[in-house]
Short mmCIF file of C-alpha atoms in Angstrom, two decimals:
data_model
loop_
_atom_site.label_atom_id
_atom_site.label_comp_id
_atom_site.label_asym_id
_atom_site.label_seq_id
_atom_site.Cartn_x
_atom_site.Cartn_y
_atom_site.Cartn_z
CA MET A 15 -29.05 -9.51 -44.11
CA LYS A 16 -27.52 -6.27 -42.82
CA LYS A 17 -29.56 -6.67 -39.63
CA ILE A 18 -28.15 -10.21 -39.13
CA PHE A 19 -24.54 -9.00 -39.57
CA LEU A 20 -25.23 -6.15 -37.16
CA LEU A 21 -26.57 -8.56 -34.54
CA ILE A 22 -23.51 -10.80 -34.96
CA ALA A 23 -21.16 -7.83 -34.57
CA VAL A 24 -22.97 -6.64 -31.45
CA SER A 25 -22.90 -10.14 -29.98
CA LEU A 26 -19.15 -10.44 -30.59
CA ALA A 27 -18.55 -7.03 -29.04
CA VAL A 28 -20.58 -7.97 -25.98
CA ALA A 29 -18.72 -11.28 -25.68
CA CYS A 30 -15.35 -9.52 -25.89
CA GLU A 31 -16.38 -6.99 -23.26
CA LYS A 32 -17.63 -9.79 -21.01
CA GLU A 33 -14.33 -11.64 -21.39
CA LYS A 34 -12.45 -8.48 -20.40
CA GLU A 35 -14.74 -7.96 -17.42
CA GLU A 36 -13.93 -11.48 -16.22
CA ILE A 37 -10.26 -10.56 -15.89
CA PRO A 38 -10.06 -8.52 -12.67
CA LYS A 39 -7.93 -5.44 -12.28
CA MET A 40 -5.84 -6.00 -9.15
CA GLU A 41 -2.75 -5.02 -7.21
CA THR A 42 -0.17 -7.65 -8.16
CA GLY A 43 0.59 -9.70 -5.05
CA GLY A 44 -1.55 -7.44 -2.89
CA ASN A 45 -3.96 -10.15 -1.77
CA PRO A 46 -2.62 -13.61 -2.62
CA PRO A 47 -3.43 -16.05 -3.97
CA MET A 48 -3.85 -14.27 -7.29
CA PRO A 49 -6.26 -15.56 -9.97
CA GLU A 50 -4.81 -17.27 -13.02
CA ALA A 51 -5.00 -13.96 -14.92
CA TRP A 52 -5.41 -10.35 -13.89
CA ILE A 53 -4.78 -6.79 -15.03
CA ASP A 54 -2.06 -5.08 -13.03
CA LYS A 55 -3.90 -2.04 -11.70
CA ASP A 56 -0.74 0.09 -11.72
CA THR A 57 0.32 -0.64 -15.31
CA GLY A 58 -2.79 -1.79 -17.19
CA HIS A 59 -0.98 -4.87 -18.51
CA LYS A 60 -2.40 -8.39 -18.37
CA VAL A 61 -0.49 -10.90 -16.21
CA VAL A 62 -1.02 -14.67 -16.26
CA ARG A 63 0.39 -17.46 -14.10
CA LEU A 64 2.00 -20.10 -16.31
CA SER A 65 3.02 -22.60 -13.62
CA ASN A 66 -0.38 -23.92 -12.62
CA ARG A 67 0.89 -26.92 -10.70
CA GLU A 68 1.62 -27.65 -7.06
CA GLY A 69 5.07 -26.98 -5.72
CA ILE A 70 7.81 -24.43 -6.33
CA ASN A 71 8.37 -23.55 -10.00
CA ARG A 72 11.27 -21.66 -11.50
CA SER A 73 11.92 -20.38 -15.02
CA PHE A 74 15.45 -20.42 -16.46
CA TYR A 75 18.22 -17.93 -15.84
CA PHE A 76 17.89 -14.91 -18.11
CA HIS A 77 20.51 -15.86 -20.73
CA ASN A 78 19.54 -19.55 -20.97
CA ASN A 79 17.04 -20.24 -23.74
CA PRO A 80 14.01 -22.18 -22.40
CA PHE A 81 12.00 -22.48 -25.65
CA PHE A 82 11.63 -25.05 -28.42
CA GLN A 83 9.41 -24.53 -31.47
CA SER A 84 8.33 -27.63 -33.41
CA GLU A 85 7.78 -27.68 -37.16
CA ASP A 86 4.01 -27.72 -36.57
CA GLY A 87 4.27 -24.36 -34.81
CA THR A 88 3.95 -25.68 -31.25
CA THR A 89 6.06 -23.74 -28.76
CA LYS A 90 7.09 -25.31 -25.48
CA MET A 91 8.91 -23.71 -22.58
CA VAL A 92 11.07 -25.83 -20.28
CA PHE A 93 11.18 -25.02 -16.56
CA TYR A 94 12.09 -26.51 -13.20
CA GLY A 95 9.43 -27.66 -10.75
CA SER A 96 9.75 -29.24 -7.34
CA VAL A 97 8.74 -32.87 -6.87
CA GLY A 98 9.30 -33.96 -3.30
CA GLU A 99 12.77 -32.81 -2.28
CA ASN A 100 14.16 -32.57 -5.82
CA ASN A 101 13.66 -30.41 -8.88
CA GLN A 102 12.47 -31.99 -12.10
CA LEU A 103 12.17 -30.61 -15.63
CA PHE A 104 8.73 -29.80 -17.05
CA THR A 105 7.38 -28.26 -20.25
CA ILE A 106 4.47 -25.93 -20.76
CA ASP A 107 2.69 -25.63 -24.10
CA MET A 108 2.57 -21.87 -24.67
CA GLU A 109 -0.76 -22.11 -26.51
CA THR A 110 -2.76 -24.61 -24.43
CA LYS A 111 -0.87 -24.04 -21.13
CA GLU A 112 -0.67 -27.85 -20.74
CA ILE A 113 2.16 -28.88 -18.40
CA THR A 114 4.09 -32.13 -18.91
CA GLN A 115 6.75 -33.59 -16.62
CA LEU A 116 9.92 -34.39 -18.58
CA THR A 117 12.17 -36.01 -16.00
CA ASP A 118 11.70 -38.25 -12.98
CA ASP A 119 15.21 -38.49 -11.61
CA PRO A 120 15.31 -39.44 -7.91
CA GLU A 121 18.68 -37.69 -7.49
CA GLY A 122 17.72 -34.40 -9.15
CA MET A 123 19.87 -32.65 -11.72
CA SER A 124 21.59 -29.44 -12.79
CA GLY A 125 21.81 -27.63 -16.12
CA GLU A 126 19.53 -25.36 -18.17
CA ILE A 127 20.24 -26.21 -21.81
CA VAL A 128 17.58 -26.51 -24.52
CA GLY A 129 18.62 -27.31 -28.08
CA LYS A 130 16.60 -24.99 -30.32
CA LYS A 131 17.14 -27.21 -33.38
CA THR A 132 16.63 -30.68 -31.94
CA GLY A 133 14.40 -30.04 -28.94
CA ARG A 134 16.73 -31.98 -26.66
CA VAL A 135 17.10 -30.77 -23.08
CA TYR A 136 20.55 -31.40 -21.61
CA TYR A 137 21.19 -31.82 -17.90
CA GLN A 138 23.75 -33.37 -15.60
CA ARG A 139 23.62 -35.77 -12.68
CA GLY A 140 26.98 -36.37 -11.05
CA ASP A 141 29.48 -37.19 -13.79
CA SER A 142 26.78 -38.13 -16.33
CA VAL A 143 25.14 -35.91 -18.96
CA PHE A 144 21.69 -36.80 -20.28
CA ALA A 145 19.46 -35.47 -23.06
CA THR A 146 15.66 -35.72 -22.96
CA ASP A 147 13.47 -35.01 -25.99
CA VAL A 148 10.91 -32.25 -25.35
CA ASN A 149 8.16 -33.97 -27.33
CA SER A 150 8.70 -37.72 -26.85
CA GLY A 151 10.29 -37.66 -23.40
CA ARG A 152 12.97 -40.11 -24.54
CA ARG A 153 16.09 -39.89 -22.40
CA ASP A 154 19.61 -40.74 -23.59
CA LEU A 155 22.91 -40.84 -21.76
CA VAL A 156 25.13 -38.69 -24.00
CA TYR A 157 28.39 -38.36 -22.06
CA VAL A 158 30.19 -39.44 -18.89
CA PHE A 159 33.07 -37.30 -17.60
CA PRO A 160 36.35 -39.01 -16.71
CA GLU A 161 36.83 -39.79 -13.03
CA GLY A 162 38.02 -36.73 -11.11
CA PHE A 163 37.07 -34.26 -13.86
CA ASN A 164 35.14 -31.80 -11.69
CA ALA A 165 32.99 -30.14 -14.37
CA ARG A 166 29.55 -28.71 -15.12
CA ILE A 167 27.95 -28.25 -18.53
CA SER A 168 26.52 -24.79 -19.26
CA THR A 169 25.68 -24.29 -22.95
CA ILE A 170 25.35 -25.89 -26.40
CA ASN A 171 26.58 -24.39 -29.66
CA ALA A 172 24.47 -23.29 -32.62
CA ASP A 173 24.78 -26.53 -34.60
CA GLU A 174 24.24 -28.56 -31.40
CA LYS A 175 27.42 -30.57 -31.76
CA LEU A 176 29.37 -29.12 -28.82
CA LEU A 177 28.55 -28.76 -25.16
CA ALA A 178 30.69 -26.39 -23.12
CA GLY A 179 31.22 -25.66 -19.47
CA ALA A 180 33.79 -25.00 -16.77
CA LYS A 181 36.05 -27.30 -14.79
CA SER A 182 37.24 -26.43 -11.29
CA VAL A 183 38.88 -28.19 -8.34
CA PRO A 184 37.29 -29.85 -5.28
CA ALA A 185 38.36 -26.90 -3.10
CA LYS A 186 35.71 -24.77 -4.83
CA ASP A 187 32.95 -27.21 -3.84
CA SER A 188 34.27 -27.13 -0.29
CA ILE A 189 33.89 -23.35 -0.20
CA TYR A 190 30.29 -23.67 -1.45
CA ARG A 191 29.41 -26.26 1.20
CA ALA A 192 30.91 -24.21 4.03
CA ASN A 193 29.41 -20.93 2.77
CA PRO A 194 25.99 -21.65 1.22
CA GLU A 195 24.88 -18.01 0.82
CA LYS A 196 26.17 -15.89 -2.06
CA SER A 197 27.18 -13.15 0.36
CA GLN A 198 29.42 -15.74 2.05
CA TYR A 199 31.03 -17.58 -0.87
CA PHE A 200 31.29 -14.87 -3.54
CA ASN A 201 34.41 -13.10 -2.34
CA LYS A 202 35.94 -16.28 -0.93
CA ILE A 203 35.94 -18.06 -4.29
CA TYR A 204 37.22 -14.95 -6.07
CA ASP A 205 40.05 -14.47 -3.57
CA ALA A 206 41.05 -18.15 -3.68
CA LYS A 207 42.29 -17.87 -7.31
CA LEU A 208 41.59 -21.56 -7.89
CA PRO A 209 42.45 -23.29 -11.18
CA HIS A 210 39.58 -23.18 -13.67
CA ALA A 211 39.28 -24.34 -17.26
CA LEU A 212 36.85 -24.07 -20.15
CA PHE A 213 36.08 -27.33 -21.91
CA THR A 214 33.99 -28.61 -24.81
CA VAL A 215 32.42 -32.02 -25.35
CA ASN A 216 31.86 -33.15 -28.94
CA LEU A 217 28.58 -35.06 -28.87
CA GLU A 218 29.38 -36.88 -32.12
CA THR A 219 32.94 -38.03 -31.36
CA GLN A 220 32.75 -37.99 -27.53
CA GLU A 221 35.96 -35.94 -27.51
CA LEU A 222 36.61 -33.86 -24.38
CA ASP A 223 38.79 -30.83 -25.07
CA THR A 224 40.14 -28.30 -22.55
CA ILE A 225 40.28 -25.06 -24.53
CA HIS A 226 41.31 -22.42 -21.95
CA SER A 227 42.81 -22.43 -18.46
CA ASP A 228 42.95 -19.66 -15.87
CA THR A 229 43.14 -18.93 -12.15
CA ALA A 230 40.17 -16.59 -12.60
CA TRP A 231 36.73 -17.89 -11.61
CA ILE A 232 35.11 -18.80 -14.96
CA ASN A 233 31.33 -18.48 -15.16
CA HIS A 234 28.32 -17.38 -17.31
CA ILE A 235 29.41 -19.51 -20.28
CA GLN A 236 27.29 -18.88 -23.39
CA PHE A 237 27.70 -20.05 -26.98
CA SER A 238 26.68 -17.63 -29.70
CA PRO A 239 23.12 -18.42 -30.91
CA VAL A 240 24.38 -18.25 -34.51
CA ASP A 241 28.14 -18.89 -34.78
CA PRO A 242 29.02 -22.40 -33.49
CA ASP A 243 32.64 -21.38 -32.85
CA GLN A 244 32.08 -18.32 -30.62
CA LEU A 245 31.89 -18.89 -26.87
CA MET A 246 31.43 -16.07 -24.36
CA PHE A 247 32.43 -16.42 -20.72
CA CYS A 248 33.13 -14.20 -17.74
CA HIS A 249 35.63 -13.77 -14.96
CA GLU A 250 33.34 -13.97 -11.95
CA GLY A 251 33.80 -12.02 -8.74
CA PRO A 252 33.27 -8.46 -7.47
CA TRP A 253 32.60 -6.56 -10.69
CA HIS A 254 34.81 -3.60 -9.82
CA LYS A 255 37.77 -5.96 -9.38
CA VAL A 256 37.45 -8.10 -12.52
CA ASP A 257 37.77 -7.65 -16.26
CA ARG A 258 34.60 -9.62 -16.67
CA ILE A 259 33.48 -10.18 -20.29
CA TRP A 260 35.52 -12.42 -22.62
CA ASN A 261 35.03 -14.31 -25.86
CA ILE A 262 36.92 -17.32 -27.22
CA ASN A 263 36.97 -18.98 -30.63
CA VAL A 264 36.71 -22.68 -29.80
CA LYS A 265 38.51 -23.66 -33.03
CA THR A 266 41.48 -21.31 -32.84
CA GLY A 267 41.65 -20.74 -29.09
CA GLU A 268 41.85 -16.97 -29.62
CA VAL A 269 40.65 -15.12 -26.49
CA GLN A 270 39.39 -11.54 -26.61
CA LYS A 271 38.44 -9.13 -23.81
CA MET A 272 35.11 -7.55 -24.76
CA HIS A 273 35.06 -4.51 -22.46
CA GLU A 274 37.92 -2.32 -21.27
CA ARG A 275 37.49 -0.35 -18.03
CA THR A 276 38.04 3.41 -18.45
CA MET A 277 37.68 4.66 -14.85
CA ASP A 278 38.01 3.52 -11.27
CA MET A 279 35.00 1.51 -10.00
CA GLU A 280 33.54 1.08 -13.48
CA ILE A 281 31.61 -2.19 -13.69
CA ALA A 282 30.24 -4.27 -16.55
CA GLY A 283 28.42 -7.58 -16.39
CA HIS A 284 25.31 -9.78 -16.75
CA GLU A 285 26.27 -10.15 -20.39
CA PHE A 286 24.07 -11.82 -23.03
CA TRP A 287 24.02 -12.36 -26.80
CA SER A 288 21.82 -10.55 -29.31
CA ARG A 289 19.48 -12.84 -31.25
CA ASP A 290 21.59 -12.57 -34.42
CA GLY A 291 24.82 -13.33 -32.55
CA GLU A 292 26.44 -10.07 -33.60
CA VAL A 293 26.33 -8.10 -30.32
CA ILE A 294 27.15 -8.87 -26.71
CA TRP A 295 24.94 -6.71 -24.47
CA TYR A 296 25.70 -5.95 -20.82
CA ASP A 297 24.99 -3.79 -17.79
CA LEU A 298 27.51 -0.91 -17.66
CA GLN A 299 27.90 1.50 -14.73
CA MET A 300 30.34 4.44 -14.85
CA PRO A 301 31.15 4.37 -11.99
CA ARG A 302 29.42 1.67 -9.97
CA GLY A 303 26.02 2.77 -8.68
CA GLU A 304 26.16 6.23 -10.28
CA THR A 305 25.50 6.35 -14.03
CA PHE A 306 23.69 3.46 -15.70
CA TYR A 307 23.80 2.13 -19.26
CA LEU A 308 22.81 -0.88 -21.29
CA ALA A 309 25.91 -1.27 -23.45
CA GLY A 310 26.84 -3.51 -26.35
CA VAL A 311 29.82 -4.45 -28.48
CA ASN A 312 29.69 -5.91 -31.99
CA VAL A 313 31.84 -9.04 -32.03
CA LYS A 314 32.53 -8.70 -35.77
CA ASN A 315 33.61 -5.08 -36.16
CA GLY A 316 34.06 -3.83 -32.59
CA GLU A 317 31.35 -1.14 -32.88
CA ARG A 318 30.04 -0.08 -29.48
CA TYR A 319 26.56 0.95 -28.36
CA ARG A 320 25.44 2.67 -25.17
CA TYR A 321 21.94 3.52 -23.94
CA GLN A 322 21.66 5.49 -20.70
CA MET A 323 18.79 4.93 -18.26
CA ASP A 324 17.46 6.46 -15.08
CA ARG A 325 18.42 4.97 -11.71
CA ASN A 326 14.92 3.59 -11.09
CA ASP A 327 14.92 1.89 -14.51
CA TRP A 328 18.10 -0.08 -13.86
CA SER A 329 17.50 -3.84 -13.77
CA ILE A 330 19.44 -6.79 -12.40
CA HIS A 331 19.04 -8.51 -15.77
CA PHE A 332 18.08 -7.34 -19.23
CA ASN A 333 16.95 -9.28 -22.29
CA ILE A 334 16.25 -8.54 -25.94
CA SER A 335 13.11 -9.17 -28.00
CA PRO A 336 13.09 -11.61 -30.95
CA ASP A 337 13.00 -8.72 -33.45
CA GLN A 338 15.80 -6.96 -31.48
CA ASN A 339 13.82 -3.71 -31.28
CA LEU A 340 12.96 -3.86 -27.57
CA PHE A 341 14.55 -4.81 -24.28
CA ALA A 342 13.04 -6.01 -21.02
CA GLY A 343 14.34 -5.68 -17.46
CA ASP A 344 13.46 -7.21 -14.10
CA GLY A 345 14.04 -4.12 -11.94
CA GLY A 346 15.58 -4.23 -8.48
CA ASP A 347 14.89 -3.37 -4.85
CA PRO A 348 16.67 -0.67 -2.82
CA GLY A 349 19.25 -3.19 -1.62
CA GLN A 350 20.64 -3.67 -5.14
CA VAL A 351 23.60 -1.77 -6.57
CA ALA A 352 21.44 1.04 -8.00
CA LYS A 353 19.83 1.78 -4.60
CA ALA A 354 16.67 2.66 -6.54
CA GLU A 355 13.80 4.10 -4.51
CA ASP A 356 11.20 3.03 -7.09
CA GLY A 357 12.77 0.21 -9.08
CA GLN A 358 10.61 -2.82 -8.28
CA TRP A 359 8.97 -3.31 -11.68
CA ILE A 360 9.13 -5.55 -14.72
CA TYR A 361 10.10 -3.10 -17.47
CA LEU A 362 9.83 -2.80 -21.23
CA PHE A 363 12.51 -0.60 -22.85
CA THR A 364 12.53 1.12 -26.22
CA PRO A 365 15.84 2.56 -27.46
CA LYS A 366 15.46 6.27 -28.34
CA GLU A 367 18.68 7.78 -29.69
CA ASP A 368 21.15 7.31 -26.80
CA ARG A 369 18.64 6.46 -24.04
CA LEU A 370 16.23 3.71 -23.03
CA GLU A 371 12.61 4.82 -22.75
CA SER A 372 10.89 2.69 -20.11
CA GLU A 373 7.36 1.36 -19.66
CA LYS A 374 6.28 -0.41 -16.50
CA LEU A 375 4.69 -3.81 -17.09
CA VAL A 376 4.26 -5.33 -13.61
CA ASN A 377 4.41 -3.83 -10.13
CA MET A 378 6.83 -6.01 -8.14
CA ALA A 379 6.43 -4.24 -4.80
CA HIS A 380 5.28 -7.48 -3.15
CA HIS A 381 8.13 -9.55 -4.62
CA ASP A 382 11.19 -10.45 -2.54
CA TYR A 383 14.19 -9.78 -4.77
CA SER A 384 16.27 -12.44 -3.08
CA LEU A 385 14.67 -14.38 -5.95
CA GLU A 386 15.79 -12.60 -9.12
CA PRO A 387 12.95 -12.47 -11.70
CA ASN A 388 15.15 -13.15 -14.80
CA VAL A 389 13.06 -11.91 -17.74
CA HIS A 390 12.59 -13.70 -21.09
CA PHE A 391 10.63 -12.63 -24.16
CA SER A 392 8.31 -15.29 -25.59
CA PRO A 393 9.35 -16.41 -29.12
CA ASP A 394 6.50 -14.38 -30.66
CA GLY A 395 7.60 -11.28 -28.72
CA ASN A 396 4.14 -10.76 -27.24
CA TRP A 397 4.94 -11.68 -23.63
CA VAL A 398 7.66 -11.10 -21.05
CA ILE A 399 8.09 -14.15 -18.83
CA PHE A 400 9.52 -13.96 -15.31
CA ARG A 401 9.55 -15.73 -11.96
CA ALA A 402 8.29 -14.17 -8.76
CA ASN A 403 7.28 -14.97 -5.17
CA PHE A 404 4.56 -12.38 -4.54
CA GLU A 405 2.16 -15.28 -3.90
CA GLY A 406 4.57 -16.80 -1.35
CA GLU A 407 6.59 -19.41 -3.27
CA SER A 408 8.39 -19.03 -6.58
CA GLN A 409 6.04 -19.31 -9.57
CA ILE A 410 6.29 -18.43 -13.27
CA TYR A 411 4.30 -15.59 -14.84
CA ALA A 412 3.95 -13.84 -18.17
CA VAL A 413 2.93 -10.24 -18.79
CA GLU A 414 1.51 -9.12 -22.10
CA VAL A 415 3.61 -6.49 -23.88
CA GLU A 416 0.59 -4.76 -25.39
CA LYS A 417 -1.59 -3.02 -22.83
CA GLU A 418 -5.19 -4.16 -22.43
CA LYS A 419 -7.61 -1.77 -24.15
#
C-alpha cells in the first residue's frame, strides 16, 4: 500500500513539473505573438492573456469595477472588445476563461458601470441609458435624458438605486471634436471654464436631480463602494493648477475638499476609494515630479496616510487589493511626470511603515504607454489584471501575484 501511495505521489510530482515546463519563460513582448501563458523571465511571475478573441480588447479604467460574482461563486469580468468599427461589451468567466458577447449595438456605446449586487452593466447611447444583465444578457432601457441635457453617466451607488455623472454644454464637445488628442484638448477645456454640473438619476422613481454646479471641469466621478450617499469627484485640468479631489453627500449637498495644497507645484490626483469606503487614496507629489507618495484621507475622521516611494516605482495609476493589505501600480515610461529611467513595470506594493516596498510583476519595456495599463486586482486577490499593447494591439492580461516556484 505504501508503495502505491509513493507511486501516486511521484506521478503527481512529475505531472506538476511537466505542466510547469510547458509554460515557457520568456521576455514579455520580446517576440510577439506571445503564447497564452508564460513566465516573465525578468520577474518570475506567470502572465496569461485573458482576451483570447480577435480584435482590440480593453479592460476598464482603473477605478471602475469590472467584476460581478454570482451566488454560485462564478466571477465574470466585463470588458470592451472591438466588433467592426464599434466597441461592444463582453464578459470573461475568470475560471473557465469563456468569453461571451453582451451587447450588439450597431451605434456603439459609452460607460463602464457594473452593479456588484445585481450584475447589471450600465451604458449609454446618445440620450438613452441601458442595463444588460451579465448572466442572461437581457437588456432594458432604464432612462432617457431630457432633450438638450448634455450628460454622461459615470457611476452607480452602493445600493444600486442612483446613477451619477456630469453635465456640460455643447461647447465642450466642440473642443473635443476640434482637438482629438489629450495634449490638444486638456488645457483648452480647463481654460474655457465652461458650466458643469453633477447629477443623479434615481432608477426607481426616474427622478433627475442636479446636485452641484460649477465652472470647473468635473470628472472622475465615483460613488463610495459602501456608503450610497457619498460621491467623489474631481476638478479636472493641469494638476498643479486645480484643487482636484472633492466629495459630496448626495442627500445633503455638502461638498468637502479632500486635499489641501501645502506648497507651490504640489499635485494630487488619480483618486480612488478603498474597498471599505473609508479612505480616498491618491497620487501625491511634493512638488510635482520630485517627491512621490501614495496618500490617503479617511472620509470619516480626516486621518491622513502617506507612503513614500522611489521615482522608478511611481505609477500612473494605483489600486488596492481586496483585503486592503497590498497595492498595485502600472508604472510609467520616461515621458511621464516622474521621468523614471526604469519605471516600465507592473508593480506590487507592500506598505512598510511610511514607505511602499515594491516588487516587479511584469516587464513592460515593449509596451507603448500611450495606452495606460490601468491595473485591477482580481476579486480573490491572486491576480493583477491590466491592458497592454506589447503584442501590437491592446489586449487584456493577468499576472499572478505569487511567483512561480
